[in-house]
Amino acid sequence: MDACEALGAKFAFWQTLPLDRDNCPVRGLLDKIGDRWSTLLLCSLAAGPRRFGALHRQIPDISKRMLTQTLRTLEADGLVHRDVQPTVPPSVTYSLTPLGRSFAGPLLGLVEWAETHFPAVRQTRAETKRAA
């Protein structure tokens, strides 16, 4: 069975389960990690622990408010660890948890797919826009 058949079969199986939106494992995680900023933050933290300012410098188009909110969500999901050192002012470092590190492989596959196929996607978008 190829990947498309396996994915289609898995989706068909999920439809037989009494899952609502809140209990669906795919929706429950993809809603969080598939947003605009989570993937970039997870990629950044995959290289090693980072302080808030370093994360903001690496992703300069994220607002500080959204950075804070996204880090809190990733922490609540168990993907990111927040380490507060009792200094004045407090020093806070973010890193991936073991669960977050386990997501690096699948995320790398997605990132590599995006790098490989983005030119084709961009071309198709442009053609679709011209045809509209």
Short mmCIF file of C-alpha atoms in Angstrom, two decimals:
data_model
loop_
_atom_site.label_atom_id
_atom_site.label_comp_id
_atom_site.label_asym_id
_atom_site.label_seq_id
_atom_site.Cartn_x
_atom_site.Cartn_y
_atom_site.Cartn_z
CA MET A 1 0.00 0.00 0.00
CA ASP A 2 1.47 3.36 -0.97
CA ALA A 3 1.35 6.46 1.23
CA CYS A 4 -1.76 7.88 -0.45
CA GLU A 5 -3.68 4.64 0.01
CA ALA A 6 -2.54 4.34 3.63
CA LEU A 7 -3.51 7.93 4.37
CA GLY A 8 -6.90 7.49 2.71
CA ALA A 9 -7.51 4.28 4.67
CA LYS A 10 -6.57 5.99 7.94
CA PHE A 11 -8.96 8.86 7.20
CA ALA A 12 -11.76 6.38 6.39
CA PHE A 13 -11.08 4.59 9.69
CA TRP A 14 -11.21 7.86 11.66
CA GLN A 15 -14.63 8.54 10.21
CA THR A 16 -15.92 5.34 11.82
CA LEU A 17 -14.84 6.51 15.27
CA PRO A 18 -17.05 8.60 17.56
CA LEU A 19 -14.59 11.50 17.55
CA ASP A 20 -15.70 15.07 17.87
CA ARG A 21 -13.50 18.02 16.98
CA ASP A 22 -12.05 18.27 20.50
CA ASN A 23 -11.05 14.58 20.64
CA CYS A 24 -9.69 14.14 17.13
CA PRO A 25 -5.92 13.63 17.46
CA VAL A 26 -5.15 15.10 14.05
CA ARG A 27 -7.28 18.23 14.36
CA GLY A 28 -6.32 18.68 17.97
CA LEU A 29 -2.63 18.89 17.12
CA LEU A 30 -2.65 20.36 13.63
CA ASP A 31 -4.82 23.26 14.78
CA LYS A 32 -2.01 24.18 17.18
CA ILE A 33 1.19 23.27 15.35
CA GLY A 34 -0.12 24.08 11.90
CA ASP A 35 -0.66 27.75 12.61
CA ARG A 36 1.41 30.54 11.16
CA TRP A 37 4.12 30.68 13.84
CA SER A 38 4.38 27.35 15.68
CA THR A 39 6.24 25.54 12.92
CA LEU A 40 8.83 28.31 12.66
CA LEU A 41 9.33 28.36 16.42
CA LEU A 42 9.70 24.58 16.56
CA CYS A 43 12.27 24.76 13.73
CA SER A 44 14.20 27.45 15.58
CA LEU A 45 14.17 25.55 18.86
CA ALA A 46 15.25 22.34 17.10
CA ALA A 47 18.69 23.97 16.76
CA GLY A 48 18.90 24.42 20.53
CA PRO A 49 17.54 26.44 23.46
CA ARG A 50 16.74 30.07 22.78
CA ARG A 51 15.82 33.10 24.82
CA PHE A 52 12.77 35.16 23.92
CA GLY A 53 14.80 37.92 22.28
CA ALA A 54 16.74 35.47 20.13
CA LEU A 55 13.51 33.86 18.96
CA HIS A 56 12.11 37.28 18.09
CA ARG A 57 15.26 38.18 16.15
CA GLN A 58 15.06 34.93 14.19
CA ILE A 59 11.40 35.52 13.31
CA PRO A 60 11.23 39.34 13.15
CA ASP A 61 7.75 39.54 11.61
CA ILE A 62 6.09 37.94 14.65
CA SER A 63 4.81 40.39 17.24
CA LYS A 64 6.03 39.99 20.81
CA ARG A 65 2.45 39.34 21.90
CA MET A 66 1.99 36.56 19.33
CA LEU A 67 5.40 35.09 20.17
CA THR A 68 4.41 34.94 23.84
CA GLN A 69 1.03 33.42 23.03
CA THR A 70 2.47 30.81 20.66
CA LEU A 71 5.19 29.79 23.13
CA ARG A 72 2.55 29.40 25.86
CA THR A 73 0.44 27.20 23.58
CA LEU A 74 3.42 25.03 22.65
CA GLU A 75 4.32 24.78 26.33
CA ALA A 76 0.74 23.81 27.27
CA ASP A 77 0.85 21.09 24.59
CA GLY A 78 4.09 19.73 26.06
CA LEU A 79 6.27 20.54 23.04
CA VAL A 80 8.26 23.41 24.56
CA HIS A 81 9.86 23.78 27.99
CA ARG A 82 10.14 27.20 29.62
CA ASP A 83 13.09 27.46 32.00
CA VAL A 84 13.06 30.50 34.31
CA GLN A 85 16.32 31.30 36.09
CA PRO A 86 15.98 33.30 39.34
CA THR A 87 18.08 36.24 38.25
CA VAL A 88 17.21 39.93 38.24
CA PRO A 89 15.56 40.35 35.82
CA PRO A 90 14.52 36.70 35.39
CA SER A 91 16.28 34.88 32.57
CA VAL A 92 13.90 32.70 30.53
CA THR A 93 15.07 30.09 28.04
CA TYR A 94 12.86 27.99 25.78
CA SER A 95 13.75 24.53 24.52
CA LEU A 96 12.07 21.52 22.99
CA THR A 97 10.82 18.84 25.34
CA PRO A 98 11.38 15.18 24.46
CA LEU A 99 7.89 15.24 22.92
CA GLY A 100 8.81 18.33 20.90
CA ARG A 101 12.06 16.69 19.80
CA SER A 102 10.10 13.64 18.63
CA PHE A 103 8.22 15.92 16.24
CA ALA A 104 11.43 17.13 14.56
CA GLY A 105 11.56 14.17 12.14
CA PRO A 106 8.02 14.55 10.78
CA LEU A 107 8.43 18.33 10.69
CA LEU A 108 11.72 17.99 8.78
CA GLY A 109 9.89 15.86 6.19
CA LEU A 110 7.25 18.57 5.79
CA VAL A 111 9.87 21.33 5.53
CA GLU A 112 11.86 19.39 2.93
CA TRP A 113 8.69 18.72 0.92
CA ALA A 114 7.86 22.44 1.03
CA GLU A 115 11.36 23.40 -0.12
CA THR A 116 11.22 20.93 -3.00
CA HIS A 117 7.68 21.67 -4.18
CA PHE A 118 7.22 25.37 -3.47
CA PRO A 119 8.26 26.45 -7.00
CA ALA A 120 5.56 24.20 -8.50
CA VAL A 121 2.98 25.45 -6.00
CA ARG A 122 3.92 29.06 -6.73
CA GLN A 123 3.65 28.46 -10.48
CA THR A 124 0.24 26.81 -10.12
CA ARG A 125 -0.97 29.69 -7.95
CA ALA A 126 0.14 32.20 -10.56
CA GLU A 127 -1.56 30.24 -13.36
CA THR A 128 -4.76 29.93 -11.36
CA LYS A 129 -4.73 33.65 -10.59
CA ARG A 130 -4.25 34.51 -14.28
CA ALA A 131 -7.11 32.19 -15.29
CA ALA A 132 -9.51 33.72 -12.78
#
